[in-house]
mmCIF file of C-alpha atoms in Angstrom:
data_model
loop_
_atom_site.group_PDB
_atom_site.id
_atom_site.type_symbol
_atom_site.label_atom_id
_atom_site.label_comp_id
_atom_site.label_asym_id
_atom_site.label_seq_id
_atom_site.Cartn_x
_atom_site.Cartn_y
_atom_site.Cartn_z
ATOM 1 C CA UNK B 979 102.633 109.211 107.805
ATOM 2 C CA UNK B 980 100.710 107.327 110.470
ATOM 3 C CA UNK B 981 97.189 107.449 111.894
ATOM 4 C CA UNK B 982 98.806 106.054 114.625
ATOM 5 C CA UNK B 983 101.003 107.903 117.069
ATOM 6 C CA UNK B 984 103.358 106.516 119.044
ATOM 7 C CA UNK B 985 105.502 108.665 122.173
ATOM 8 C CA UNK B 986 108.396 108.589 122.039
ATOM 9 C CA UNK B 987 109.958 107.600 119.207
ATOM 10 C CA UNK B 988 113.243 106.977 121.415
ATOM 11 C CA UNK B 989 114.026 106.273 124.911
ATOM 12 C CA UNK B 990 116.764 105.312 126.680
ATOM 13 C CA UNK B 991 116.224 103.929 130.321
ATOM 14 C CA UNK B 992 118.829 102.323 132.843
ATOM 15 C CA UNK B 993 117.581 98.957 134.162
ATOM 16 C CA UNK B 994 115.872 100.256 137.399
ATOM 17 C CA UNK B 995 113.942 103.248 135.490
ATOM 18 C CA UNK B 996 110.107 103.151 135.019
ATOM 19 C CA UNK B 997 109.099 104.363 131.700
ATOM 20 C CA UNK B 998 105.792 104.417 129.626
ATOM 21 C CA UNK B 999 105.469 104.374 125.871
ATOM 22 C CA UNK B 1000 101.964 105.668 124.480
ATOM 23 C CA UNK B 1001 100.037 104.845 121.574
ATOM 24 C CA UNK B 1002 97.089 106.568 120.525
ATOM 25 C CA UNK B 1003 94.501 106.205 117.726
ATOM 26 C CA UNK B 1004 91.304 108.012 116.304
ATOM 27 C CA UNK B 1005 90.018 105.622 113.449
ATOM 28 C CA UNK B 1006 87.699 103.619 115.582
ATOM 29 C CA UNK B 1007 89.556 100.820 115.707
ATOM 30 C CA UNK B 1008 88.493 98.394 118.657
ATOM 31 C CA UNK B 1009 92.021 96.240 118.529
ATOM 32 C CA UNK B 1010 95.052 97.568 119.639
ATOM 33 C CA UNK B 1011 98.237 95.849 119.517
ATOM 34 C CA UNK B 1012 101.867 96.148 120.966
ATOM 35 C CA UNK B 1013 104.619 94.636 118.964
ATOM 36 C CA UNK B 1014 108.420 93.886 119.631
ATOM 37 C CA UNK B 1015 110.797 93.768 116.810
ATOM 38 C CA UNK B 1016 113.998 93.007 116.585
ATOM 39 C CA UNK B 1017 116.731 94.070 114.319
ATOM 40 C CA UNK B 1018 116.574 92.275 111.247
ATOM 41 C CA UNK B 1019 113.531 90.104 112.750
ATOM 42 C CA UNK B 1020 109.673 89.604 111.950
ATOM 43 C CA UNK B 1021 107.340 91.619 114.157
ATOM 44 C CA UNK B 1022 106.688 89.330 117.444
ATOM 45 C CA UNK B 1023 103.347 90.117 118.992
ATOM 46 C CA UNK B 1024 103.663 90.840 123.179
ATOM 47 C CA UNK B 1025 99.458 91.908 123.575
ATOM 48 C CA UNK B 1026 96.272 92.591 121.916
ATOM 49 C CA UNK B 1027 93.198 94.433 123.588
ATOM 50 C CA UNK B 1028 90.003 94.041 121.958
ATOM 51 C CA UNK B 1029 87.156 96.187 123.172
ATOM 52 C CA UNK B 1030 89.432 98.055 126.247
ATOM 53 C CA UNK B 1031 90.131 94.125 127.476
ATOM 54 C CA UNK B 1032 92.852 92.106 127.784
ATOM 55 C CA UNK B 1033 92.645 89.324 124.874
ATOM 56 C CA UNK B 1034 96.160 87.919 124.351
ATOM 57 C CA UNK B 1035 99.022 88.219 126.558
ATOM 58 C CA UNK B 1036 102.065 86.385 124.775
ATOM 59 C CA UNK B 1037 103.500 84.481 127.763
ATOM 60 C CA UNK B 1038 105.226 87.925 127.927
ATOM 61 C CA UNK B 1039 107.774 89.037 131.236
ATOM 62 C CA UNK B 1040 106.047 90.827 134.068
ATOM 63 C CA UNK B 1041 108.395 93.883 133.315
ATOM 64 C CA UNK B 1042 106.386 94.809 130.733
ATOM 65 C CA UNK B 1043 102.593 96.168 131.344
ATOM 66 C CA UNK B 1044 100.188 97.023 128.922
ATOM 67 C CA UNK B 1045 97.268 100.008 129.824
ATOM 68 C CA UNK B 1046 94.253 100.446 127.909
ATOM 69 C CA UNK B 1047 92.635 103.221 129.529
ATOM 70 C CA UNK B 1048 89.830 104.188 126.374
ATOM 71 C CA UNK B 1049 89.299 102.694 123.225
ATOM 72 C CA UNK B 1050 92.166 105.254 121.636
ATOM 73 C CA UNK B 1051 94.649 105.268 124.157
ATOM 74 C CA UNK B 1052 97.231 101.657 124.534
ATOM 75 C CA UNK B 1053 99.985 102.086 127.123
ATOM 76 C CA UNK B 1054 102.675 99.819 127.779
ATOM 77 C CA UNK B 1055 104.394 100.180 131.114
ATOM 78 C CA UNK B 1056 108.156 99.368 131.585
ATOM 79 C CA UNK B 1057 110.347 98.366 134.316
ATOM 80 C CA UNK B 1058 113.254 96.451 135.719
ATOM 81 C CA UNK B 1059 113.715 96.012 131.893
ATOM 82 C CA UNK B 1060 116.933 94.247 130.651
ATOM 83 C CA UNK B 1061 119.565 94.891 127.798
ATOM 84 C CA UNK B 1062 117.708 92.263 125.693
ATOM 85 C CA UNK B 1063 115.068 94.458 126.122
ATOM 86 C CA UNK B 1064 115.984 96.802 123.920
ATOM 87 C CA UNK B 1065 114.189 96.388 120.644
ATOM 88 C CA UNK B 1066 111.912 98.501 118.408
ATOM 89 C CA UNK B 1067 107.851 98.516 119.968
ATOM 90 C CA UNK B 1068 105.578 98.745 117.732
ATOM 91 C CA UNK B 1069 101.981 99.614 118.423
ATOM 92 C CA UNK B 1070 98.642 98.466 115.792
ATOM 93 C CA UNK B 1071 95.307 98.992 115.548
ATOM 94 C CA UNK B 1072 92.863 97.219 113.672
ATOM 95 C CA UNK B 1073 88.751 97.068 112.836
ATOM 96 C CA UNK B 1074 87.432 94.209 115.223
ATOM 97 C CA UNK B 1075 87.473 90.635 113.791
ATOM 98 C CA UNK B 1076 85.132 88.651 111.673
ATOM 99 C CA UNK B 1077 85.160 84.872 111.668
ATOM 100 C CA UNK B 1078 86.885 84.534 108.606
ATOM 101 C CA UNK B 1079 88.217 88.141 107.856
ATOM 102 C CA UNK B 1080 91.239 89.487 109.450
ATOM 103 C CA UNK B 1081 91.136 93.330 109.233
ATOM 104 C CA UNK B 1082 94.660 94.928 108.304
ATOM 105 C CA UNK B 1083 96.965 96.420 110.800
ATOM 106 C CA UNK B 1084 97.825 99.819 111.036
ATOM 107 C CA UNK B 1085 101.186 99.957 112.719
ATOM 108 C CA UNK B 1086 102.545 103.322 114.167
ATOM 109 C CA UNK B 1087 106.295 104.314 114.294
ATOM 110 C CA UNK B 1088 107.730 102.781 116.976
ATOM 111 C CA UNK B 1089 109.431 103.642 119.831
ATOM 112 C CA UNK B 1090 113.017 102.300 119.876
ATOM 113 C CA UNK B 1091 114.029 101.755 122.911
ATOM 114 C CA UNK B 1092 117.608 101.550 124.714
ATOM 115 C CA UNK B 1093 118.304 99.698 127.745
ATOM 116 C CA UNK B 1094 121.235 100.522 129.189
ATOM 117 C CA UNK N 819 103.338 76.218 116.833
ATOM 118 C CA UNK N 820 102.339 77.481 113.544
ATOM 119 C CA UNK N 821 105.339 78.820 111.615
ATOM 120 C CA UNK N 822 105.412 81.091 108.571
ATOM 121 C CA UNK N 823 108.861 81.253 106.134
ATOM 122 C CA UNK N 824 109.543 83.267 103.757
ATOM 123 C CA UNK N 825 112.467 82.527 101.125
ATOM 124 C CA UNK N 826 114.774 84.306 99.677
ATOM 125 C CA UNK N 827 115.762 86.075 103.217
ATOM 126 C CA UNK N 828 118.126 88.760 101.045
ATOM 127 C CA UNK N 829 117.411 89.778 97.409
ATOM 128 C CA UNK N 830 119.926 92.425 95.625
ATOM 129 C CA UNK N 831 118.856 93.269 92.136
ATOM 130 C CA UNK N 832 119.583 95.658 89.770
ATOM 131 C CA UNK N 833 117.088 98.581 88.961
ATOM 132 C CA UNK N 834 114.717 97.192 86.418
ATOM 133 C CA UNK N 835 115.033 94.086 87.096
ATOM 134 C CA UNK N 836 112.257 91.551 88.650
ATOM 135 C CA UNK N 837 111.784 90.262 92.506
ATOM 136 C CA UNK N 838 110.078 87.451 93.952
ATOM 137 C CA UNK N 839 109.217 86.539 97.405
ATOM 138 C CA UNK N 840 107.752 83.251 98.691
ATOM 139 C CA UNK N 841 105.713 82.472 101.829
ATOM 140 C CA UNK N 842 105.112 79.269 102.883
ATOM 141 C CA UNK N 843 103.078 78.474 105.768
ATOM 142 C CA UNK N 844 102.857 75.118 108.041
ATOM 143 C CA UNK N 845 98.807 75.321 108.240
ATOM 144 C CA UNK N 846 96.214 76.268 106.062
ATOM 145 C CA UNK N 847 95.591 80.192 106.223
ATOM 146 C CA UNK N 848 91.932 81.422 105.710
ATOM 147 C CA UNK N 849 93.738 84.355 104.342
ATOM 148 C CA UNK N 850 96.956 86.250 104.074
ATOM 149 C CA UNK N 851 98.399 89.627 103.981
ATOM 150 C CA UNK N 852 101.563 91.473 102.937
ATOM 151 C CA UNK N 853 103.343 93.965 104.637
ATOM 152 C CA UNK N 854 106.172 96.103 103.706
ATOM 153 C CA UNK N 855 108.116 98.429 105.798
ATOM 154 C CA UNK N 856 111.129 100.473 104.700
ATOM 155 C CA UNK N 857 114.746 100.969 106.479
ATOM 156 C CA UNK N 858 114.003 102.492 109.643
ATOM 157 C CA UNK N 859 109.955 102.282 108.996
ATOM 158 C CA UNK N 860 106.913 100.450 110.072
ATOM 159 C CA UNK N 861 104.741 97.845 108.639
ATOM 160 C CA UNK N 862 102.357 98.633 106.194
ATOM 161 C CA UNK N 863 99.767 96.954 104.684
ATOM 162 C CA UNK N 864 100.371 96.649 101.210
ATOM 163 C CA UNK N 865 96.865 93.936 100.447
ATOM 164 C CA UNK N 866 94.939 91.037 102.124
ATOM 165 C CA UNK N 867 94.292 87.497 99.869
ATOM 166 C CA UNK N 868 91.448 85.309 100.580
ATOM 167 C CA UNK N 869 90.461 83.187 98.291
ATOM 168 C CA UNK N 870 92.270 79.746 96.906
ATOM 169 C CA UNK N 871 94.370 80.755 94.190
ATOM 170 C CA UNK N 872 93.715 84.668 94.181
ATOM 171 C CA UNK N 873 95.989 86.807 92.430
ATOM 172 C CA UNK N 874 95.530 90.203 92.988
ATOM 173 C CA UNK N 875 97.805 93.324 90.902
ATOM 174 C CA UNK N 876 98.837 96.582 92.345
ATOM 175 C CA UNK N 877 100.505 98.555 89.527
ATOM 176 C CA UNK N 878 103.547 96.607 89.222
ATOM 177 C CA UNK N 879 103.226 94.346 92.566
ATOM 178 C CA UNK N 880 101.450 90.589 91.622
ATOM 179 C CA UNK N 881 100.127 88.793 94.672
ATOM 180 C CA UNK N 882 99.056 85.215 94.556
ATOM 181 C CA UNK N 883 97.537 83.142 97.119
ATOM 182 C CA UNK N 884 98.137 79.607 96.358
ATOM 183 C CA UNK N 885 95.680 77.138 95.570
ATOM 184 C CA UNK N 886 96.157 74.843 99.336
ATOM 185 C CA UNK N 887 96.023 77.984 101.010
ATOM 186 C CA UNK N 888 99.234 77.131 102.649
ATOM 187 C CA UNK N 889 101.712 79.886 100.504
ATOM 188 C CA UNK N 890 101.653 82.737 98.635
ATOM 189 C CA UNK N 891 103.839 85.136 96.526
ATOM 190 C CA UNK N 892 104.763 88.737 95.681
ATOM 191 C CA UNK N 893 106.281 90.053 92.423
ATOM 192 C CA UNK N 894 107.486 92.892 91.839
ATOM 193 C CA UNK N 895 108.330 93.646 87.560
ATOM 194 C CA UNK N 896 110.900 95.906 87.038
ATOM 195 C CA UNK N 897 112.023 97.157 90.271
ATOM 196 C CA UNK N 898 113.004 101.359 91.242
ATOM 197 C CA UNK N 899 114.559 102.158 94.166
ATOM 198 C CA UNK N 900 111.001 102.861 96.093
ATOM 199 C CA UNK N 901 110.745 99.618 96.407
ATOM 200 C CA UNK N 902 113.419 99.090 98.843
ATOM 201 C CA UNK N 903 112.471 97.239 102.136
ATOM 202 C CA UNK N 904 111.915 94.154 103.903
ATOM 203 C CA UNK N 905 108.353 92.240 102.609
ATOM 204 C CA UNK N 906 106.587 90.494 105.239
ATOM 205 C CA UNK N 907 103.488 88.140 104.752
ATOM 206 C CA UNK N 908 101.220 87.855 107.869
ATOM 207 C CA UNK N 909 99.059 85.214 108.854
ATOM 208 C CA UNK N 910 96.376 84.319 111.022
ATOM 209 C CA UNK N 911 96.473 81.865 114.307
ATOM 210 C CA UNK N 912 92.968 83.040 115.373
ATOM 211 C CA UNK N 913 91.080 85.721 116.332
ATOM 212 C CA UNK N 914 93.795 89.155 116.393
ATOM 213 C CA UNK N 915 97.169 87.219 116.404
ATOM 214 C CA UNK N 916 98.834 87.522 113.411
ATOM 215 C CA UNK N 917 101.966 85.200 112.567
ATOM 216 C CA UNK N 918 104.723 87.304 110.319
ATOM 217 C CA UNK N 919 106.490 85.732 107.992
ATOM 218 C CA UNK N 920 110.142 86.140 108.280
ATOM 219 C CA UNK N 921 110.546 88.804 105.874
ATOM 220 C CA UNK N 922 112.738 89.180 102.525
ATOM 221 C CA UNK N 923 114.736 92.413 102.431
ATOM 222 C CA UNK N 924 115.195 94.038 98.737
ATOM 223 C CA UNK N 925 118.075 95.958 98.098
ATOM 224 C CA UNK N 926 117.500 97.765 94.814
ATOM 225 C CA UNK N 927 120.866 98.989 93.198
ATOM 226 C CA UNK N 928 120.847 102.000 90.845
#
């Protein structure tokens, strides 16, 4: 098990829904992270918030969103998504970083999502 | 951009039998950590190198970081079918962003 839990685990959405996936936390963690992974593939990373801000957006599609509302909470907002889309989302957490320590990820289960 | 490979990309062995995994990175890492998530799983963090030529045990896992700072490896002796899953190194490109390797997936066979 996970100390981080993600909702849902699956969801299916045609290419005009609006969907949300949630991700929430309670280890004090001040990084949160949303991953995309692909079958077979290496986790790619889409955003991190540090501290409830926006540090790293990946160049990623407007279609996607990301929320942090608290320092436990990470939403990622969807829509207009395409097939290609559809992929495995993985949200992390993480201790905030040192200058030469990188603090381990805690990755919850995913939400695999469908777009149909 | 900074890439990370990892080599072999498939490894069937028989039960009781060892495993290796190589990373190799294109830059000098200040550190590096291993990941492994089972069929259908998530990541997790299996241990975290940081110093030039660490080796670091974990019952019957052996992690070594090399002595550049630029690979590492993970060895498994005498394999069960726990051990099952795709491996994953992971490392950094600054502050938060972590670059995954691309993974080996052990197929332990019975």
């Amino acid at each position: 098990d996970t100390e981080v839990t993600q909702t849902p685990k699956h969801l299916v959405m045609g290419m005009t829904n609006k969907k949300s996936l949630k991700c929430e936390q309670h280890m004090g963690h001040r990084a949160m992270y949303w991953y995309k992974q692909k079958a077979k593939k290496p986790p790619e990373l889409m955003f991190v918030y540090s501290y409830e801000k926006l540090s790293i957006n990946e160049s990623v599609p407007s279609r996607f969103s990301p929320e942090c509302p608290n320092s436990s909470l990470l939403n990622l907002h969807l829509h207009a998504l395409q097939p290609e889309d559809s992929a495995l989302y993985l949200c992390a957490s993480s201790l905030s970083q040192g200058s030469s320590y990188n603090s381990p990820l805690h990755f919850g289960n995913g939400t695999r999502l469908t777009v149909t | 951009g900074q890439q990370v490979m990892q080599i072999p990309q498939y490894q069937h062995v028989q039960e009781g039998e060892d495993f290796t995994t190589y990373c190799n990175s294109s830059t000098t890492l200040s550190n590096i950590q291993w990941y492994k998530q089972r069929p259908g799983g998530h990541p997790v963090f299996l241990i975290q190198l940081v110093k030039s030529g660490e080796v670091k045990k974990q019952k019957r896992l052996t992690f070594q970081f090399g002595e550049a700072k630029k690979n590492s490896s993970l060895h498994i002796t005498a394999t069960q079918t726990t051990d099952v899953g795709t491996y994953f190194c992971a490392g950094p490109s600054g502050t938060y962003k972590y670059i995954f390797g691309t993974g080996t997936r052990l197929k332990v066979l019975a």
